[in-house]
CSV table of C-alpha atoms and ligand atoms in Angstrom, one decimal:
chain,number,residue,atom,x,y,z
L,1,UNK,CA,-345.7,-1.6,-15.8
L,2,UNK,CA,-342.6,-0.5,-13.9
L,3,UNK,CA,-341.3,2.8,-15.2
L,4,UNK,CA,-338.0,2.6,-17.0
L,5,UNK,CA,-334.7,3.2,-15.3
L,6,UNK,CA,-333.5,3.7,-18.7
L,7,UNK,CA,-331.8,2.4,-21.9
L,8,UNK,CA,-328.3,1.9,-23.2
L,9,UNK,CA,-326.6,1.4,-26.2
L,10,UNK,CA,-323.7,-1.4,-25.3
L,11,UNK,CA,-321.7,-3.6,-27.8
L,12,UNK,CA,-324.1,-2.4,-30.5
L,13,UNK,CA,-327.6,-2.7,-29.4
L,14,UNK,CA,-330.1,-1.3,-27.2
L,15,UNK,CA,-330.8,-2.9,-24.0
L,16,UNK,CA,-332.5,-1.9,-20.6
L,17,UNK,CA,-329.9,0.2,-18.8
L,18,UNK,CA,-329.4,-2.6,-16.1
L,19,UNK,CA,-328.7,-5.1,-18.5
L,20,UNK,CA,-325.7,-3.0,-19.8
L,21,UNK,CA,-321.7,-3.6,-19.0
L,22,UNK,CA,-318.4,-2.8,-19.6
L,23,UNK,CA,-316.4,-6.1,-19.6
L,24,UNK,CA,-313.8,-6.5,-16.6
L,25,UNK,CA,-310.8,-6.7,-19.3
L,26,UNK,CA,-312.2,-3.5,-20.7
L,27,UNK,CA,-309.6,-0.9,-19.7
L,28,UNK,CA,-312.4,1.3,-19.1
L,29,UNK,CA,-313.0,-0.5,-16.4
L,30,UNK,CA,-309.7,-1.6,-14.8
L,31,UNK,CA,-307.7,1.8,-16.2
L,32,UNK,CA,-310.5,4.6,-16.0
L,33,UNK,CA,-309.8,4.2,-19.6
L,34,UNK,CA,-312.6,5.9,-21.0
L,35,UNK,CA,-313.9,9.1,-21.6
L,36,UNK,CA,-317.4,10.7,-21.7
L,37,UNK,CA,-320.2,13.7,-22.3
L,38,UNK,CA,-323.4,14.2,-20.5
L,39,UNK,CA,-325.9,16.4,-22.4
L,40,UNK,CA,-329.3,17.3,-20.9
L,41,UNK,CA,-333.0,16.6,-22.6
L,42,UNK,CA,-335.8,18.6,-21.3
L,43,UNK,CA,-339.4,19.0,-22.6
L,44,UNK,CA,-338.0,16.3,-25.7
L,45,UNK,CA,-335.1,18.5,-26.7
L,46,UNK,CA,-331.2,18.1,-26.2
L,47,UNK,CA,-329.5,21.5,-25.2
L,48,UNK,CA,-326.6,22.5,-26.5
L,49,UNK,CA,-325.8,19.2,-28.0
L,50,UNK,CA,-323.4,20.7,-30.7
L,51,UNK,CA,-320.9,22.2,-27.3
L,52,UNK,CA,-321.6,18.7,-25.6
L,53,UNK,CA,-319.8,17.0,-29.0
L,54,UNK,CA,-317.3,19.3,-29.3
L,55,UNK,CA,-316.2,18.8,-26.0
L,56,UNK,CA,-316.6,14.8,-26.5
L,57,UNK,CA,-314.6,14.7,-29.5
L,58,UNK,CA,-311.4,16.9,-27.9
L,59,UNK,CA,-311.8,14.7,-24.5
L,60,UNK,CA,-311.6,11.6,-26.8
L,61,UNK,CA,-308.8,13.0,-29.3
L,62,UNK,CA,-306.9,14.1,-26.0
L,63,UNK,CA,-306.7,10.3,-24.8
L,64,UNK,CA,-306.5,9.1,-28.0
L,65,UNK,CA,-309.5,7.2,-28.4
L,66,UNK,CA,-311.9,7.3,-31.7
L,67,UNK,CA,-315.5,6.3,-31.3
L,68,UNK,CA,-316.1,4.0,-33.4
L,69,UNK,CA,-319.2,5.9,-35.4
L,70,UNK,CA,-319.9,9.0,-37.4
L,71,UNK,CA,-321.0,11.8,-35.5
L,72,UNK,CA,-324.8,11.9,-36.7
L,73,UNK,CA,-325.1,8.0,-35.4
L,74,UNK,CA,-324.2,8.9,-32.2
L,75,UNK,CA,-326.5,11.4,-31.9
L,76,UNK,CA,-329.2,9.2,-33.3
L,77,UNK,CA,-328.1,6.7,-30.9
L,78,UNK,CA,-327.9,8.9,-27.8
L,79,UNK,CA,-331.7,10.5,-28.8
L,80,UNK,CA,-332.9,6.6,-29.1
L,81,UNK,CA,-331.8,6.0,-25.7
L,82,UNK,CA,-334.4,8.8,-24.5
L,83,UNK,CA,-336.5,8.0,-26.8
L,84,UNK,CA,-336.6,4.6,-26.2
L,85,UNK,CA,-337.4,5.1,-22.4
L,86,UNK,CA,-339.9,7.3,-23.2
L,87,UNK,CA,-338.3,10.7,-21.2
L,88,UNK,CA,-339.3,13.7,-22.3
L,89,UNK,CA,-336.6,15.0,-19.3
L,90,UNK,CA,-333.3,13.2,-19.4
L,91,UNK,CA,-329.6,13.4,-18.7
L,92,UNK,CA,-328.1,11.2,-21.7
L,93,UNK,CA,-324.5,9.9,-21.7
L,94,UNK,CA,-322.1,9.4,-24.2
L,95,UNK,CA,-319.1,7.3,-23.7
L,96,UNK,CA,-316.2,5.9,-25.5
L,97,UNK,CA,-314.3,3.0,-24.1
L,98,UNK,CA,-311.0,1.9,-24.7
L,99,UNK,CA,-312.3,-1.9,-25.6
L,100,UNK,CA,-310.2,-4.7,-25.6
L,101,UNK,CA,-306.6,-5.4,-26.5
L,102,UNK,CA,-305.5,-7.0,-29.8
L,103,UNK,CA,-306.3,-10.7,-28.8
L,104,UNK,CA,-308.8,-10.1,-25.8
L,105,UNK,CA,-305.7,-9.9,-23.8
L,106,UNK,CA,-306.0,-8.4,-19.9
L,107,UNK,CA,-302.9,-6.4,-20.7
L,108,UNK,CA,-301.3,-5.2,-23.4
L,109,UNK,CA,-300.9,-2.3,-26.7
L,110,UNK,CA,-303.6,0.3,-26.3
L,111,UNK,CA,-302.7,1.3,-30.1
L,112,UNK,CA,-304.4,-1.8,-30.8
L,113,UNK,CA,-307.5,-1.6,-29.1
L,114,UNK,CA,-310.8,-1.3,-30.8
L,115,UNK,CA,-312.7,1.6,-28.9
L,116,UNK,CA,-316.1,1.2,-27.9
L,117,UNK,CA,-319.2,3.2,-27.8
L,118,UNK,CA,-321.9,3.1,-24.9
L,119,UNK,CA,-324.6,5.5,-24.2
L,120,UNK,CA,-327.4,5.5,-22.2
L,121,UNK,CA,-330.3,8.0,-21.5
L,122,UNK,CA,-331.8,8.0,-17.3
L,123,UNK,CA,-334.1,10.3,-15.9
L,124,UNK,CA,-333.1,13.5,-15.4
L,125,UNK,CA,-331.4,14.3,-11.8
L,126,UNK,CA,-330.0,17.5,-10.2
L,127,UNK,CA,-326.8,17.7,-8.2
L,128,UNK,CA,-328.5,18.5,-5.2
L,129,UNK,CA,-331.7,17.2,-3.8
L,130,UNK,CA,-334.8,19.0,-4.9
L,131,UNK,CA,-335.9,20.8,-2.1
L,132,UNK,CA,-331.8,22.2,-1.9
L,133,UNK,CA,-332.3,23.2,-5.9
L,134,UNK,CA,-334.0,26.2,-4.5
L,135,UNK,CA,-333.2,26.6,-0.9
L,136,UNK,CA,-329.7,27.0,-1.3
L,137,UNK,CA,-326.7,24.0,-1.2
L,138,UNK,CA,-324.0,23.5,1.6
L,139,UNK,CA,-320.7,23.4,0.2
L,140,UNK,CA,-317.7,22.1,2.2
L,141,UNK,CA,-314.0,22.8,0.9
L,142,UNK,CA,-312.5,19.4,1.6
L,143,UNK,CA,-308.9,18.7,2.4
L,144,UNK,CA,-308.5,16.2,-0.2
L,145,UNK,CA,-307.0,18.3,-3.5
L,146,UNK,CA,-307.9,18.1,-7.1
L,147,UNK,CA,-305.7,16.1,-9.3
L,148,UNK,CA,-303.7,18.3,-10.9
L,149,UNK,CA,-303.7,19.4,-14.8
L,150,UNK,CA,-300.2,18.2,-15.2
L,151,UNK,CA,-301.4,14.3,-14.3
L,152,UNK,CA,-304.7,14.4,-15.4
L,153,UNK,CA,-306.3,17.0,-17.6
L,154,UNK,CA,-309.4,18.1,-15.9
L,155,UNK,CA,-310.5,20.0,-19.4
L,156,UNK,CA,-311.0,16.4,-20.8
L,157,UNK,CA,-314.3,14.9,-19.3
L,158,UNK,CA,-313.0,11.6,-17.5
L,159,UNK,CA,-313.8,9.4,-14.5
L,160,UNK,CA,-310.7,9.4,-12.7
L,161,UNK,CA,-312.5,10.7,-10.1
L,162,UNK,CA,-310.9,9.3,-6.6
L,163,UNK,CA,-310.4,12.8,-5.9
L,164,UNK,CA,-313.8,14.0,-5.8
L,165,UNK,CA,-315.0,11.1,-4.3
L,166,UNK,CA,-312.8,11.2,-1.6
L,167,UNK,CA,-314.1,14.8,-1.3
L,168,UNK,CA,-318.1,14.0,-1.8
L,169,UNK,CA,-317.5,11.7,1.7
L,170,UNK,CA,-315.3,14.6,3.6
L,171,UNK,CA,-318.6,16.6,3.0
L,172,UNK,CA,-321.5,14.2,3.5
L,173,UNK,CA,-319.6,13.2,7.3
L,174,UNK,CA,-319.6,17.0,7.8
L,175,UNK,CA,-323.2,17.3,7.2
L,176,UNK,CA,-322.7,19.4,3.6
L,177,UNK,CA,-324.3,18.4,0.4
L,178,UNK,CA,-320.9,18.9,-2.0
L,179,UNK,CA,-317.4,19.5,-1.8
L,180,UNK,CA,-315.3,21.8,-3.2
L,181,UNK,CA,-312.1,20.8,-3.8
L,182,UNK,CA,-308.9,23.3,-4.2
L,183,UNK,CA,-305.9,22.6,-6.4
L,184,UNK,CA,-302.6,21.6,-5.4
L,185,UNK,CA,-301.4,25.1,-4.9
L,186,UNK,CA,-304.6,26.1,-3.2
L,187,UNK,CA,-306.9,27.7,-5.3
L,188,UNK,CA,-310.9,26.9,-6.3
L,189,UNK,CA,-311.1,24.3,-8.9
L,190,UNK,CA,-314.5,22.8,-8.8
L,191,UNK,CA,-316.6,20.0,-7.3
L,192,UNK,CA,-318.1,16.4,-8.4
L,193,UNK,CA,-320.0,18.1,-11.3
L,194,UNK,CA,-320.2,21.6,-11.5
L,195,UNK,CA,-318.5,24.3,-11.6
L,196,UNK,CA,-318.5,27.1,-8.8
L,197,UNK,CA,-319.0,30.8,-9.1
L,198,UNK,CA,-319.1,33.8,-6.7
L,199,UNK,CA,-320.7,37.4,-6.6
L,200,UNK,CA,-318.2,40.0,-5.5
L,201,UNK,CA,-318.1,43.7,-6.2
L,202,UNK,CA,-320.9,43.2,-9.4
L,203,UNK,CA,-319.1,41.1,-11.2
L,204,UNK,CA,-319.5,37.3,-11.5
L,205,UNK,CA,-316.4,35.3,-10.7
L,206,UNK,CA,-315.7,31.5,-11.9
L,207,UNK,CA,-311.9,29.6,-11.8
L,208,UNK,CA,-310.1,29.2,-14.8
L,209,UNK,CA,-307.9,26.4,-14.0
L,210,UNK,CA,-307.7,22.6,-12.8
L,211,UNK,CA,-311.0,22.3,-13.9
L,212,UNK,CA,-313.9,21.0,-16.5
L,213,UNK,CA,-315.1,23.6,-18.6
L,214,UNK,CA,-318.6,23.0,-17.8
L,215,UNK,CA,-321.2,23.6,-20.7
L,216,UNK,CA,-323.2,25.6,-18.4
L,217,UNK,CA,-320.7,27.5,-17.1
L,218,UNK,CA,-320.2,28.6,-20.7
L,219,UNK,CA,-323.7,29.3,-20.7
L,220,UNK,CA,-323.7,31.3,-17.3
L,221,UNK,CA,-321.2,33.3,-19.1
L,222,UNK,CA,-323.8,33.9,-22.2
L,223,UNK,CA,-326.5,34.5,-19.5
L,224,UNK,CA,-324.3,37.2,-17.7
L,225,UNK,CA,-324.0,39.1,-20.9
L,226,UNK,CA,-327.7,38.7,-21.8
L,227,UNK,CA,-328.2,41.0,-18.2
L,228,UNK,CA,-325.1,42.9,-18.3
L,229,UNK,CA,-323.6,41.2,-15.6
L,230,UNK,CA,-319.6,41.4,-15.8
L,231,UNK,CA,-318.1,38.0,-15.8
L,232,UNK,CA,-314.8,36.3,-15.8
L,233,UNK,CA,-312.3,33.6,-14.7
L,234,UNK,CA,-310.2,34.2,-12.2
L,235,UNK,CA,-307.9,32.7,-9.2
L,236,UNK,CA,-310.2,32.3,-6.1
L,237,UNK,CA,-309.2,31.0,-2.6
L,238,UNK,CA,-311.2,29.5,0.1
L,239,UNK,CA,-311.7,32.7,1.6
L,240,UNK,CA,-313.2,34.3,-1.7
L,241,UNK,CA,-315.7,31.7,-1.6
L,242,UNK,CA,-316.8,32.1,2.4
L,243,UNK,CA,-316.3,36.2,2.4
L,244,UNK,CA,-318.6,36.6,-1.4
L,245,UNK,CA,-322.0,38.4,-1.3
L,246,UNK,CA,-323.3,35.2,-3.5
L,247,UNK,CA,-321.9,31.7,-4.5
L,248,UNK,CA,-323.7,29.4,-6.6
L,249,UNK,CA,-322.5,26.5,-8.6
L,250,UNK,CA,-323.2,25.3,-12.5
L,251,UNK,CA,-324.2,21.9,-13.9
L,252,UNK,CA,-326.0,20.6,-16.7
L,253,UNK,CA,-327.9,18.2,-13.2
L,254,UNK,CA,-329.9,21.6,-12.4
L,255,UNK,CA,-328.1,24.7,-14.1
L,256,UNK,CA,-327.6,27.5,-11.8
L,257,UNK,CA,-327.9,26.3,-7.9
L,258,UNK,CA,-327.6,28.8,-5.3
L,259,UNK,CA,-325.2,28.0,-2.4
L,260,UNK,CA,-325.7,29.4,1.0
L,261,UNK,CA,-323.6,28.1,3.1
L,262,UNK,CA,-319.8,27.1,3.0
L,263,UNK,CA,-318.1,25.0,5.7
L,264,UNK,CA,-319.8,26.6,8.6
L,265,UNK,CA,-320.1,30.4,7.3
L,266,UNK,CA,-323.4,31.7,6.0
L,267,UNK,CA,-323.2,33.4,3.0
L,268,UNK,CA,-324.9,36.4,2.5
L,269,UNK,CA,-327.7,36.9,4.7
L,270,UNK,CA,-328.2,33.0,4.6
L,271,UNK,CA,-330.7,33.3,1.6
L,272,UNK,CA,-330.4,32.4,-2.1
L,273,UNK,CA,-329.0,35.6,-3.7
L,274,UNK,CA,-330.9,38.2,-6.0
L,275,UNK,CA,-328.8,37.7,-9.0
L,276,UNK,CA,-328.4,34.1,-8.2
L,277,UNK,CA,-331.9,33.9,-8.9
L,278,UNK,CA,-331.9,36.0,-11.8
L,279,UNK,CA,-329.6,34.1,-13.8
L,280,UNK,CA,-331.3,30.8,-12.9
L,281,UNK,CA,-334.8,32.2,-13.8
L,282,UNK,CA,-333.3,33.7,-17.4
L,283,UNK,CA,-331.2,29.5,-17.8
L,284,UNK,CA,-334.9,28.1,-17.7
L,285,UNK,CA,-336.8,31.1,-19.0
L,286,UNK,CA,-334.6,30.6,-22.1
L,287,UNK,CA,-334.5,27.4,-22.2
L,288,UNK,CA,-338.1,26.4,-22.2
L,289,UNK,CA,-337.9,29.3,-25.0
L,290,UNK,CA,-336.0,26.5,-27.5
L,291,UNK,CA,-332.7,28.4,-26.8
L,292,UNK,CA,-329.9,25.9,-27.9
L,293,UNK,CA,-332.3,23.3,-28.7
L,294,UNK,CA,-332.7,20.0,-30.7
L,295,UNK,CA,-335.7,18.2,-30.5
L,296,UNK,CA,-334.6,14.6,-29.9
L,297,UNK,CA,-336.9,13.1,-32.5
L,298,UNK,CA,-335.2,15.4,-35.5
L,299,UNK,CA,-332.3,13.0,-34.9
L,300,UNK,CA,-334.5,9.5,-34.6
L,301,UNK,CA,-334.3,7.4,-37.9
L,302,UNK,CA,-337.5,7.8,-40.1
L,303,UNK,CA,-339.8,5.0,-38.6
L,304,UNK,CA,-339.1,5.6,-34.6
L,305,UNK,CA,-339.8,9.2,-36.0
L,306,UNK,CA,-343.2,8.6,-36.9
L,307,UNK,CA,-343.9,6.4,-33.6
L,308,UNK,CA,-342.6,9.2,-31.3
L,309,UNK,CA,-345.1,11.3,-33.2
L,310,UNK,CA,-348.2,9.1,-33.3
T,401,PLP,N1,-316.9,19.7,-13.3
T,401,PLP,C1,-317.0,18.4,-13.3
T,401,PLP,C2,-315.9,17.6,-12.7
T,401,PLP,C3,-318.1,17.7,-13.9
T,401,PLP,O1,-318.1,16.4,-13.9
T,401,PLP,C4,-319.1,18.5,-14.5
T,401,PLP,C5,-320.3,17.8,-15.1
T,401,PLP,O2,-320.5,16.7,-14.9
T,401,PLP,C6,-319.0,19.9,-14.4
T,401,PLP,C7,-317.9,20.5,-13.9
T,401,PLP,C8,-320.1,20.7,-15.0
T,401,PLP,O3,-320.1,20.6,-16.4
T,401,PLP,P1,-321.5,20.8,-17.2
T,401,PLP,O4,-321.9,22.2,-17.0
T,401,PLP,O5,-321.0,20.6,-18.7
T,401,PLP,O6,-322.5,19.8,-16.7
């Protein structure tokens, strides 16, 4: 048997995740209308699924879509979707769509849509490629700016993403992994899924602005704490990022990755930092620990309960 690719929930039922689509006259599809959350499952447990709501629910209030179930079916939906496919290690998405207009219509009142709800659970993935995860990512600061807070707010999780894509091809045709984009008025945002932090003068150093507020760079910031590690948001140039002692970026797709090279400078001595490696040791250490955990089969109805135990 073929191992899964994984399952979605689409249009109210569960289906093998190629099966699943978002009709063309959805304007999730033909708008970016949509919104969504990506929460990780490792060892059978969700972490920090409570943040990865709370995020979902302002993204969706600030676009003014409503999913169309109570919270606790969504999260028994999104923990059938990895249970379902049988991962014990899983990224699983939430999304809410804007559905179609009053009538079917391709155009028309977004008031009168009837938002949709998708999710889908795949095997888990990191934002670089293995090997990288521990040898240390190239990041390239492409030309190509993020879109600015004022258009699009980046706080709000969303696929209007021509801006990092753009970016993600200025750095694969210079031979990086990831770009980093700046904002309009030329400071760090962040790139196509994490956040990016530096190592200067003992203290740790993320942006503030233009960005996501990633769930693990909240959870860097815990992790700092935890080994007394000063950390804090702040404006950062270019320049901050190729002069640091450390860089490393943030993602739920790998937590803390260590970066050692940007555009063509080495960083550091060219070697994953020391409390680079620290921080990413203590993410796992503590999350193998059950640290922010929920095991996906708490939130399975009764009977898939007792089949994911048997
Ligand atoms: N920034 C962007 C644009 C993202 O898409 C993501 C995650 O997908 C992040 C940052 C990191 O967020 P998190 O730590 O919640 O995965």
């Amino acid at each position: 048997m073929s191992e899964s690719k994984g399952i979605a929930y689409c249009h109210g039922q569960f289906m093998p995740i190629e099966e699943a689509s978002v009709p063309i006259l959805d304007p999730a599809f033909h708008k970016s209308d949509v919104v969504f959350d990506a929460v990780t499952v490792c060892d059978g447990a969700f972490f920090r699924l409570d943040d990865h709501m709370e995020r979902f629910y302002a993204s969706c209030e600030h676009v003014r879509l409503t999913p169309p179930l109570p919270d606790a079916q969504i999260r028994s939906i999104m923990a059938q979707c990895a249970h379902r496919a049988g991962f014990t290690e899983s990224i699983v998405f939430v999304l809410c769509t804007r559905g179609r207009y009053a009538g079917g219509a391709a155009f028309g009142d977004p008031r009168t849509a009837e938002n949709e709800l998708i999710a889908y659970a795949v095997p888990f993935f990191t934002i670089v490629a293995e090997p990288k995860m521990k040898s240390g990512a190239h990041l390239w600061i492409a030309q190509n700016r993020r879109a600015p807070d004022a258009a699009i707010n980046q706080r709000c999780k969303n696929f209007n993403r021509m801006d990092l894509t753009a970016a993600h091809f200025e750095a694969l045709d210079a031979g990086a992994d990831q770009p980093v984009l700046l904002s309009t008025d030329g400071y760090v945002t962040e790139g196509p899924g994490f956040n990016v932090w530096i190592i200067r003068d003992g203290k740790a150093l993320t942006p503030g602005d233009n960005l996501l507020e990633g769930i693990t760079r909240k959870t860097v910031f815990d992790l700092c704490q935890d080994i007394g590690l000063e950390a804090e948001a702040t404006d950062l140039k270019a320049e901050d990022l190729e002069n640091a002692g450390e860089v490393f970026i943030s993602s739920s797709a790998g937590g803390v990755v260590p970066v050692v090279r940007v555009n063509d400078k080495p960083i550091g001595n060219g070697a994953p930092g020391i409390t680079t490696g620290r921080l990413s040791d203590l993410y796992w250490a503590k999350r193998a620990d059950g640290w922010h955990s929920i095991p996906v089969a708490d939130l399975l109805e009764p009977e898939e309960e007792q089949a994911a135990s048997a």
